mmCIF file of C-alpha atoms and ligand atoms in Angstrom:
data_model
loop_
_atom_site.group_PDB
_atom_site.id
_atom_site.type_symbol
_atom_site.label_atom_id
_atom_site.label_comp_id
_atom_site.label_asym_id
_atom_site.label_seq_id
_atom_site.Cartn_x
_atom_site.Cartn_y
_atom_site.Cartn_z
ATOM 1 C CA MET A 1 -24.529 4.829 -13.411
ATOM 2 C CA ALA A 2 -21.725 3.786 -15.731
ATOM 3 C CA PRO A 3 -22.312 0.519 -17.628
ATOM 4 C CA ARG A 4 -20.698 -2.468 -16.009
ATOM 5 C CA ARG A 5 -17.579 -3.510 -17.836
ATOM 6 C CA SER A 6 -17.604 -7.031 -19.123
ATOM 7 C CA ARG A 7 -15.205 -9.332 -17.330
ATOM 8 C CA PRO A 8 -15.011 -13.048 -16.630
ATOM 9 C CA ALA A 9 -17.657 -14.130 -14.142
ATOM 10 C CA PRO A 10 -15.915 -14.297 -10.747
ATOM 11 C CA GLU A 11 -16.231 -17.166 -8.333
ATOM 12 C CA PRO A 12 -19.543 -16.402 -6.619
ATOM 13 C CA THR A 13 -18.306 -16.910 -3.075
ATOM 14 C CA GLY A 14 -15.425 -17.742 -0.904
ATOM 15 C CA ARG A 15 -11.786 -17.507 -1.562
ATOM 16 C CA SER A 16 -9.349 -15.759 -3.801
ATOM 17 C CA ALA A 17 -6.476 -17.343 -5.690
ATOM 18 C CA ALA A 18 -4.096 -19.220 -3.377
ATOM 19 C CA HIS A 19 -1.104 -17.167 -4.511
ATOM 20 C CA ALA A 20 -2.881 -13.843 -3.932
ATOM 21 C CA ALA A 21 -1.923 -11.501 -1.116
ATOM 22 C CA ILE A 22 -4.708 -9.189 -2.275
ATOM 23 C CA GLU A 23 -7.438 -9.593 -4.817
ATOM 24 C CA LEU A 24 -9.902 -6.938 -5.939
ATOM 25 C CA ARG A 25 -13.009 -7.989 -7.835
ATOM 26 C CA GLY A 26 -15.140 -5.408 -9.555
ATOM 27 C CA VAL A 27 -14.221 -2.751 -7.010
ATOM 28 C CA ARG A 28 -16.040 0.531 -7.444
ATOM 29 C CA ARG A 29 -15.951 3.529 -5.176
ATOM 30 C CA SER A 30 -18.119 6.595 -5.685
ATOM 31 C CA TYR A 31 -18.286 9.713 -3.591
ATOM 32 C CA GLY A 32 -21.372 11.877 -3.233
ATOM 33 C CA ARG A 33 -24.656 11.301 -4.966
ATOM 34 C CA GLY A 34 -26.833 12.498 -7.831
ATOM 35 C CA GLU A 35 -25.384 15.009 -10.258
ATOM 36 C CA GLU A 36 -22.319 15.455 -8.109
ATOM 37 C CA THR A 37 -21.288 11.794 -7.878
ATOM 38 C CA VAL A 38 -17.563 11.259 -8.394
ATOM 39 C CA HIS A 39 -16.635 7.781 -9.620
ATOM 40 C CA ALA A 40 -13.169 7.421 -8.126
ATOM 41 C CA LEU A 41 -12.889 3.693 -8.972
ATOM 42 C CA ARG A 42 -15.027 2.352 -11.813
ATOM 43 C CA GLY A 43 -14.401 -1.388 -11.609
ATOM 44 C CA ILE A 44 -10.992 -2.706 -10.621
ATOM 45 C CA ASP A 45 -10.074 -6.388 -11.014
ATOM 46 C CA LEU A 46 -6.592 -7.104 -9.800
ATOM 47 C CA VAL A 47 -4.621 -9.921 -8.187
ATOM 48 C CA LEU A 48 -1.391 -9.084 -6.377
ATOM 49 C CA ASP A 49 0.768 -12.109 -5.650
ATOM 50 C CA ARG A 50 2.351 -12.896 -2.319
ATOM 51 C CA GLY A 51 5.981 -11.921 -2.225
ATOM 52 C CA SER A 52 5.649 -9.345 -4.999
ATOM 53 C CA PHE A 53 6.460 -5.631 -5.162
ATOM 54 C CA THR A 54 3.837 -3.623 -7.063
ATOM 55 C CA ALA A 55 3.869 0.068 -7.869
ATOM 56 C CA VAL A 56 0.593 1.865 -8.584
ATOM 57 C CA MET A 57 0.832 4.915 -10.828
ATOM 58 C CA GLY A 58 -1.501 7.247 -12.651
ATOM 59 C CA PRO A 59 -2.305 10.894 -13.202
ATOM 60 C CA SER A 60 -3.543 13.000 -10.319
ATOM 61 C CA GLY A 61 -7.172 12.129 -9.584
ATOM 62 C CA SER A 62 -6.939 8.718 -11.289
ATOM 63 C CA GLY A 63 -7.932 6.890 -8.088
ATOM 64 C CA LYS A 64 -4.591 5.774 -6.630
ATOM 65 C CA SER A 65 -5.285 6.828 -3.050
ATOM 66 C CA THR A 66 -8.824 5.472 -3.188
ATOM 67 C CA PHE A 67 -7.440 2.185 -4.493
ATOM 68 C CA LEU A 68 -4.935 1.979 -1.651
ATOM 69 C CA GLN A 69 -7.561 2.814 0.974
ATOM 70 C CA CYS A 70 -9.990 0.197 -0.364
ATOM 71 C CA ALA A 71 -7.295 -2.470 -0.745
ATOM 72 C CA ALA A 72 -6.055 -1.802 2.794
ATOM 73 C CA GLY A 73 -9.462 -1.911 4.442
ATOM 74 C CA LEU A 74 -9.319 1.769 5.396
ATOM 75 C CA ASP A 75 -12.272 2.539 3.148
ATOM 76 C CA ARG A 76 -15.172 0.422 1.906
ATOM 77 C CA PRO A 77 -15.861 0.058 -1.799
ATOM 78 C CA THR A 78 -19.328 1.078 -3.003
ATOM 79 C CA SER A 79 -19.470 -2.352 -4.645
ATOM 80 C CA GLY A 80 -17.148 -5.238 -5.365
ATOM 81 C CA GLU A 81 -15.000 -7.424 -3.174
ATOM 82 C CA VAL A 82 -11.559 -7.184 -1.621
ATOM 83 C CA PHE A 83 -9.751 -10.323 -0.451
ATOM 84 C CA LEU A 84 -6.830 -9.948 1.909
ATOM 85 C CA GLY A 85 -4.807 -13.102 2.478
ATOM 86 C CA GLY A 86 -7.796 -15.066 1.131
ATOM 87 C CA GLU A 87 -10.367 -13.405 3.396
ATOM 88 C CA GLU A 88 -13.111 -11.189 1.999
ATOM 89 C CA ILE A 89 -12.906 -7.970 4.012
ATOM 90 C CA THR A 90 -15.511 -5.586 2.591
ATOM 91 C CA ARG A 91 -18.302 -6.879 4.796
ATOM 92 C CA LEU A 92 -16.363 -7.207 8.041
ATOM 93 C CA SER A 93 -17.555 -5.188 11.019
ATOM 94 C CA GLU A 94 -15.624 -2.036 11.871
ATOM 95 C CA ASP A 95 -14.187 -3.845 14.866
ATOM 96 C CA ARG A 96 -12.880 -6.818 12.951
ATOM 97 C CA LEU A 97 -11.547 -4.596 10.220
ATOM 98 C CA THR A 98 -9.595 -2.550 12.751
ATOM 99 C CA ARG A 99 -8.105 -5.683 14.272
ATOM 100 C CA LEU A 100 -7.267 -7.067 10.845
ATOM 101 C CA ARG A 101 -5.540 -3.819 9.866
ATOM 102 C CA ARG A 102 -3.483 -3.850 13.034
ATOM 103 C CA SER A 103 -2.269 -7.399 12.713
ATOM 104 C CA ARG A 104 -2.165 -8.064 8.968
ATOM 105 C CA ILE A 105 -1.431 -4.787 7.228
ATOM 106 C CA GLY A 106 1.566 -2.508 7.424
ATOM 107 C CA PHE A 107 1.521 1.150 6.401
ATOM 108 C CA VAL A 108 4.262 3.510 5.406
ATOM 109 C CA PHE A 109 3.347 7.123 4.699
ATOM 110 C CA GLN A 110 5.087 10.023 2.998
ATOM 111 C CA SER A 111 5.341 11.839 6.339
ATOM 112 C CA PHE A 112 6.744 8.862 8.345
ATOM 113 C CA ASN A 113 4.086 9.248 11.116
ATOM 114 C CA LEU A 114 6.338 8.152 13.974
ATOM 115 C CA LEU A 115 5.315 9.093 17.507
ATOM 116 C CA PRO A 116 7.852 11.711 18.638
ATOM 117 C CA SER A 117 7.552 10.954 22.362
ATOM 118 C CA LEU A 118 8.402 7.255 21.954
ATOM 119 C CA THR A 119 11.872 5.880 21.335
ATOM 120 C CA VAL A 120 12.703 4.309 17.994
ATOM 121 C CA LEU A 121 12.376 0.827 19.528
ATOM 122 C CA GLN A 122 9.008 1.689 21.110
ATOM 123 C CA ASN A 123 7.797 3.012 17.748
ATOM 124 C CA VAL A 124 8.713 -0.275 16.087
ATOM 125 C CA LEU A 125 6.866 -2.190 18.822
ATOM 126 C CA LEU A 126 3.758 0.003 18.619
ATOM 127 C CA PRO A 127 1.708 -2.187 16.228
ATOM 128 C CA GLN A 128 2.139 -5.183 18.548
ATOM 129 C CA ARG A 129 1.176 -3.027 21.515
ATOM 130 C CA LEU A 130 -1.951 -1.752 19.714
ATOM 131 C CA ALA A 131 -2.878 -5.267 18.610
ATOM 132 C CA GLY A 132 -2.579 -6.442 22.205
ATOM 133 C CA GLU A 133 0.121 -8.895 21.219
ATOM 134 C CA ARG A 134 3.273 -9.716 23.132
ATOM 135 C CA GLN A 135 5.877 -7.068 22.371
ATOM 136 C CA ASP A 136 8.763 -8.918 20.819
ATOM 137 C CA ARG A 137 11.793 -6.720 21.586
ATOM 138 C CA GLY A 138 14.200 -9.217 20.078
ATOM 139 C CA ARG A 139 12.391 -9.090 16.753
ATOM 140 C CA ALA A 140 12.163 -5.285 16.895
ATOM 141 C CA ARG A 141 15.933 -5.028 17.442
ATOM 142 C CA GLU A 142 16.543 -7.487 14.626
ATOM 143 C CA LEU A 143 14.335 -5.451 12.264
ATOM 144 C CA LEU A 144 16.128 -2.257 13.268
ATOM 145 C CA ALA A 145 19.433 -3.956 12.473
ATOM 146 C CA GLN A 146 18.048 -5.054 9.096
ATOM 147 C CA VAL A 147 17.125 -1.470 8.214
ATOM 148 C CA GLY A 148 20.596 -0.320 9.303
ATOM 149 C CA LEU A 149 19.545 1.306 12.587
ATOM 150 C CA GLY A 150 20.651 -1.308 15.090
ATOM 151 C CA GLU A 151 22.391 1.320 17.203
ATOM 152 C CA HIS A 152 19.511 3.810 17.250
ATOM 153 C CA GLY A 153 16.813 2.010 19.241
ATOM 154 C CA ARG A 154 16.986 4.364 22.219
ATOM 155 C CA ARG A 155 16.862 7.582 20.249
ATOM 156 C CA ARG A 156 13.751 9.631 19.549
ATOM 157 C CA PRO A 157 12.520 10.113 15.965
ATOM 158 C CA GLY A 158 13.409 13.824 16.139
ATOM 159 C CA GLN A 159 17.079 12.885 16.477
ATOM 160 C CA LEU A 160 17.061 11.020 13.150
ATOM 161 C CA SER A 161 17.241 12.177 9.533
ATOM 162 C CA GLY A 162 14.199 11.841 7.253
ATOM 163 C CA GLY A 163 15.575 8.738 5.584
ATOM 164 C CA GLN A 164 16.346 7.139 8.947
ATOM 165 C CA GLN A 165 12.833 7.923 10.168
ATOM 166 C CA GLN A 166 11.341 6.277 7.093
ATOM 167 C CA ARG A 167 13.486 3.203 7.737
ATOM 168 C CA VAL A 168 12.091 3.068 11.279
ATOM 169 C CA ALA A 169 8.588 3.324 9.788
ATOM 170 C CA ILE A 170 9.370 0.356 7.518
ATOM 171 C CA ALA A 171 10.671 -1.702 10.455
ATOM 172 C CA ARG A 172 7.472 -0.784 12.329
ATOM 173 C CA ALA A 173 5.318 -1.808 9.355
ATOM 174 C CA LEU A 174 7.069 -5.199 9.209
ATOM 175 C CA ILE A 175 6.923 -6.130 12.903
ATOM 176 C CA THR A 176 3.609 -7.972 12.683
ATOM 177 C CA SER A 177 4.739 -9.814 9.506
ATOM 178 C CA PRO A 178 1.787 -8.304 7.648
ATOM 179 C CA ASP A 179 0.149 -9.917 4.617
ATOM 180 C CA VAL A 180 0.801 -6.674 2.780
ATOM 181 C CA LEU A 181 2.846 -3.541 3.348
ATOM 182 C CA PHE A 182 1.146 -0.511 1.772
ATOM 183 C CA ALA A 183 3.249 2.548 1.056
ATOM 184 C CA ASP A 184 1.761 5.849 -0.121
ATOM 185 C CA GLU A 185 4.480 7.983 -1.747
ATOM 186 C CA PRO A 186 7.077 6.690 0.770
ATOM 187 C CA THR A 187 9.884 8.686 -0.831
ATOM 188 C CA GLY A 188 7.882 11.856 -1.475
ATOM 189 C CA ALA A 189 9.627 13.751 1.323
ATOM 190 C CA LEU A 190 13.150 12.428 0.721
ATOM 191 C CA ASP A 191 16.094 13.546 -1.402
ATOM 192 C CA THR A 192 17.189 11.311 -4.274
ATOM 193 C CA ASN A 193 19.955 9.385 -2.480
ATOM 194 C CA THR A 194 17.900 8.783 0.636
ATOM 195 C CA ALA A 195 14.936 7.770 -1.513
ATOM 196 C CA HIS A 196 17.113 5.122 -3.178
ATOM 197 C CA GLU A 197 18.097 3.695 0.212
ATOM 198 C CA VAL A 198 14.459 3.445 1.267
ATOM 199 C CA LEU A 199 13.417 1.862 -2.049
ATOM 200 C CA GLY A 200 16.309 -0.597 -1.839
ATOM 201 C CA LEU A 201 15.092 -1.504 1.619
ATOM 202 C CA LEU A 202 11.528 -2.161 0.389
ATOM 203 C CA ARG A 203 13.012 -4.264 -2.405
ATOM 204 C CA ARG A 204 15.037 -6.284 0.146
ATOM 205 C CA ALA A 205 11.969 -6.730 2.340
ATOM 206 C CA VAL A 206 10.323 -8.464 -0.629
ATOM 207 C CA ASP A 207 13.385 -10.424 -1.764
ATOM 208 C CA THR A 208 14.761 -11.615 1.568
ATOM 209 C CA MET A 209 11.995 -11.194 4.153
ATOM 210 C CA GLY A 210 9.086 -12.514 2.100
ATOM 211 C CA ALA A 211 7.117 -9.255 2.333
ATOM 212 C CA THR A 212 4.477 -8.155 -0.174
ATOM 213 C CA VAL A 213 4.677 -4.450 -0.984
ATOM 214 C CA VAL A 214 2.172 -2.192 -2.747
ATOM 215 C CA MET A 215 3.445 1.323 -3.291
ATOM 216 C CA VAL A 216 1.717 4.355 -4.762
ATOM 217 C CA THR A 217 4.189 6.715 -6.381
ATOM 218 C CA HIS A 218 4.390 9.352 -9.086
ATOM 219 C CA ASP A 219 8.139 8.832 -9.509
ATOM 220 C CA PRO A 220 9.181 6.539 -12.410
ATOM 221 C CA VAL A 221 12.540 5.814 -10.743
ATOM 222 C CA ALA A 222 10.788 4.700 -7.553
ATOM 223 C CA ALA A 223 8.366 2.557 -9.575
ATOM 224 C CA SER A 224 11.279 0.868 -11.372
ATOM 225 C CA PHE A 225 12.190 -0.861 -8.080
ATOM 226 C CA ALA A 226 8.919 -2.822 -8.335
ATOM 227 C CA ASP A 227 8.318 -6.122 -10.141
ATOM 228 C CA ARG A 228 5.170 -4.796 -11.697
ATOM 229 C CA VAL A 229 3.763 -1.334 -12.346
ATOM 230 C CA VAL A 230 -0.029 -1.074 -12.506
ATOM 231 C CA PHE A 231 -1.420 2.086 -14.101
ATOM 232 C CA LEU A 232 -4.737 3.692 -13.286
ATOM 233 C CA ALA A 233 -6.518 6.323 -15.356
ATOM 234 C CA ASP A 234 -9.886 7.772 -14.552
ATOM 235 C CA GLY A 235 -10.671 5.047 -12.012
ATOM 236 C CA LEU A 236 -9.907 2.124 -14.332
ATOM 237 C CA PRO A 237 -6.875 -0.089 -14.944
ATOM 238 C CA ALA A 238 -4.809 1.410 -17.769
ATOM 239 C CA GLY A 239 -2.261 -1.278 -18.471
ATOM 240 C CA GLU A 240 0.775 -2.610 -16.656
ATOM 241 C CA LEU A 241 4.484 -3.136 -17.097
ATOM 242 C CA TYR A 242 6.722 -5.869 -15.687
ATOM 243 C CA ARG A 243 10.214 -5.015 -14.481
ATOM 244 C CA PRO A 244 10.236 -1.803 -16.511
ATOM 245 C CA ASP A 245 13.009 0.766 -16.631
ATOM 246 C CA PRO A 246 12.296 4.352 -15.517
ATOM 247 C CA GLN A 247 12.178 5.743 -19.073
ATOM 248 C CA THR A 248 9.516 3.248 -20.194
ATOM 249 C CA ILE A 249 7.465 4.137 -17.120
ATOM 250 C CA ALA A 250 7.889 7.865 -17.723
ATOM 251 C CA ASP A 251 6.787 7.481 -21.363
ATOM 252 C CA ARG A 252 3.679 5.587 -20.288
ATOM 253 C CA MET A 253 2.833 8.265 -17.733
ATOM 254 C CA VAL A 254 3.140 10.997 -20.355
ATOM 255 C CA ALA A 255 0.807 9.059 -22.649
ATOM 256 C CA LEU A 256 -1.734 8.572 -19.839
ATOM 257 C CA THR A 257 -1.651 12.194 -18.773
ATOM 258 C CA ALA A 258 -2.194 13.344 -22.358
ATOM 259 C CA ARG A 259 -5.217 11.036 -22.702
ATOM 260 C CA PRO A 260 -8.511 12.933 -22.567
ATOM 261 C CA LEU A 261 -10.472 12.177 -19.393
ATOM 262 C CA ARG A 262 -13.895 10.617 -19.678
ATOM 263 C CA THR A 263 -16.646 12.756 -18.248
ATOM 264 C CA ALA A 264 -18.308 11.390 -15.138
ATOM 265 C CA ALA A 265 -20.920 8.808 -16.107
HETATM 266 P P1 LIG B 301 -5.235 10.113 -6.810
HETATM 267 O O1 LIG B 301 -4.723 9.582 -5.513
HETATM 268 O O2 LIG B 301 -4.864 9.252 -8.004
HETATM 269 O O3 LIG B 301 -4.871 11.540 -7.051
HETATM 270 P P2 LIG B 301 -7.837 9.914 -5.550
HETATM 271 O O4 LIG B 301 -8.095 8.481 -5.271
HETATM 272 O O5 LIG B 301 -7.381 10.766 -4.416
HETATM 273 O O6 LIG B 301 -6.832 10.047 -6.789
HETATM 274 O O7 LIG B 301 -9.156 10.571 -6.136
HETATM 275 C C1 LIG B 301 -9.887 10.021 -7.240
HETATM 276 C C2 LIG B 301 -11.100 10.898 -7.511
HETATM 277 O O8 LIG B 301 -12.001 10.827 -6.409
HETATM 278 C C3 LIG B 301 -10.765 12.367 -7.673
HETATM 279 O O9 LIG B 301 -11.655 12.895 -8.631
HETATM 280 C C4 LIG B 301 -11.036 12.937 -6.312
HETATM 281 O O10 LIG B 301 -11.380 14.292 -6.408
HETATM 282 C C5 LIG B 301 -12.191 12.095 -5.850
HETATM 283 N N1 LIG B 301 -12.245 11.940 -4.374
HETATM 284 C C6 LIG B 301 -11.310 11.333 -3.605
HETATM 285 N N2 LIG B 301 -11.661 11.342 -2.317
HETATM 286 C C7 LIG B 301 -12.869 11.985 -2.262
HETATM 287 C C8 LIG B 301 -13.792 12.325 -1.201
HETATM 288 N N3 LIG B 301 -13.540 11.986 0.064
HETATM 289 N N4 LIG B 301 -14.918 12.984 -1.540
HETATM 290 C C9 LIG B 301 -15.186 13.316 -2.824
HETATM 291 N N5 LIG B 301 -14.378 13.020 -3.857
HETATM 292 C C10 LIG B 301 -13.230 12.368 -3.594
HETATM 293 MG MG1 LIG B 302 -3.534 10.455 -4.050
#
């Protein structure tokens, strides 16, 4: 096993910082066992503030997806703690975790993941339906208007462009007013102009709707929409930038990619 990195002793129990939407403490995630163990995350300590927009970047295999899955309660760390909205989630039962994901986390994926047989409005309402909550059509229509699709509620996803579909997915992710909206390469399937619209929309969700967004991306321009860019390399934090421009981000990525990888401990 890799030696534990030194870090300030965490609070032994209880709650995370009051301003935190998410907090990770000493999060490690390994896959497999014995000789073949892969240490995807080697000890992540990170606080993401409420109402912030964070981009997570790093070379391929650096642990970005694993980080997102652990932070979002889709995967359990091998050790360490994850606080979501002040609540420690790593030891919750599968059942409670599922309910928490449905009501307090929003997801946006590269491939939109809308249900083709439902209308746009029904897609936006789906998280409330799955959570067994009252379906608030007024709020769904309002969200559709905010993402510029007020007139498209009765259409099917197949009748919309890629960028429009991703905007529906963002409206859907926001309907439960989640503690955090996680986005995994949300512009990966979009052309440059459409990508900018979607990124501008995520930015507005943070600035005017009080959302907290965490986005994994490999695109320095996309990351420059964030307040803060957190870099991962080889399963560990590898520095961060605040309000950086795309060139600074690109330079940092080049430096990280050129860095020799540690061998698995
Ligand atoms: P990234 O998203 O930055 O490309 P990942 O989080 O997907 O990185 O992967 C980090 C490391 O963990 C990689 O070495 C990857 O091969 C490994 N890994 C990820 N998921 C699994 C899995 N389910 N089983 C085994 N190894 C995995
Ligand atoms: Mg990945």
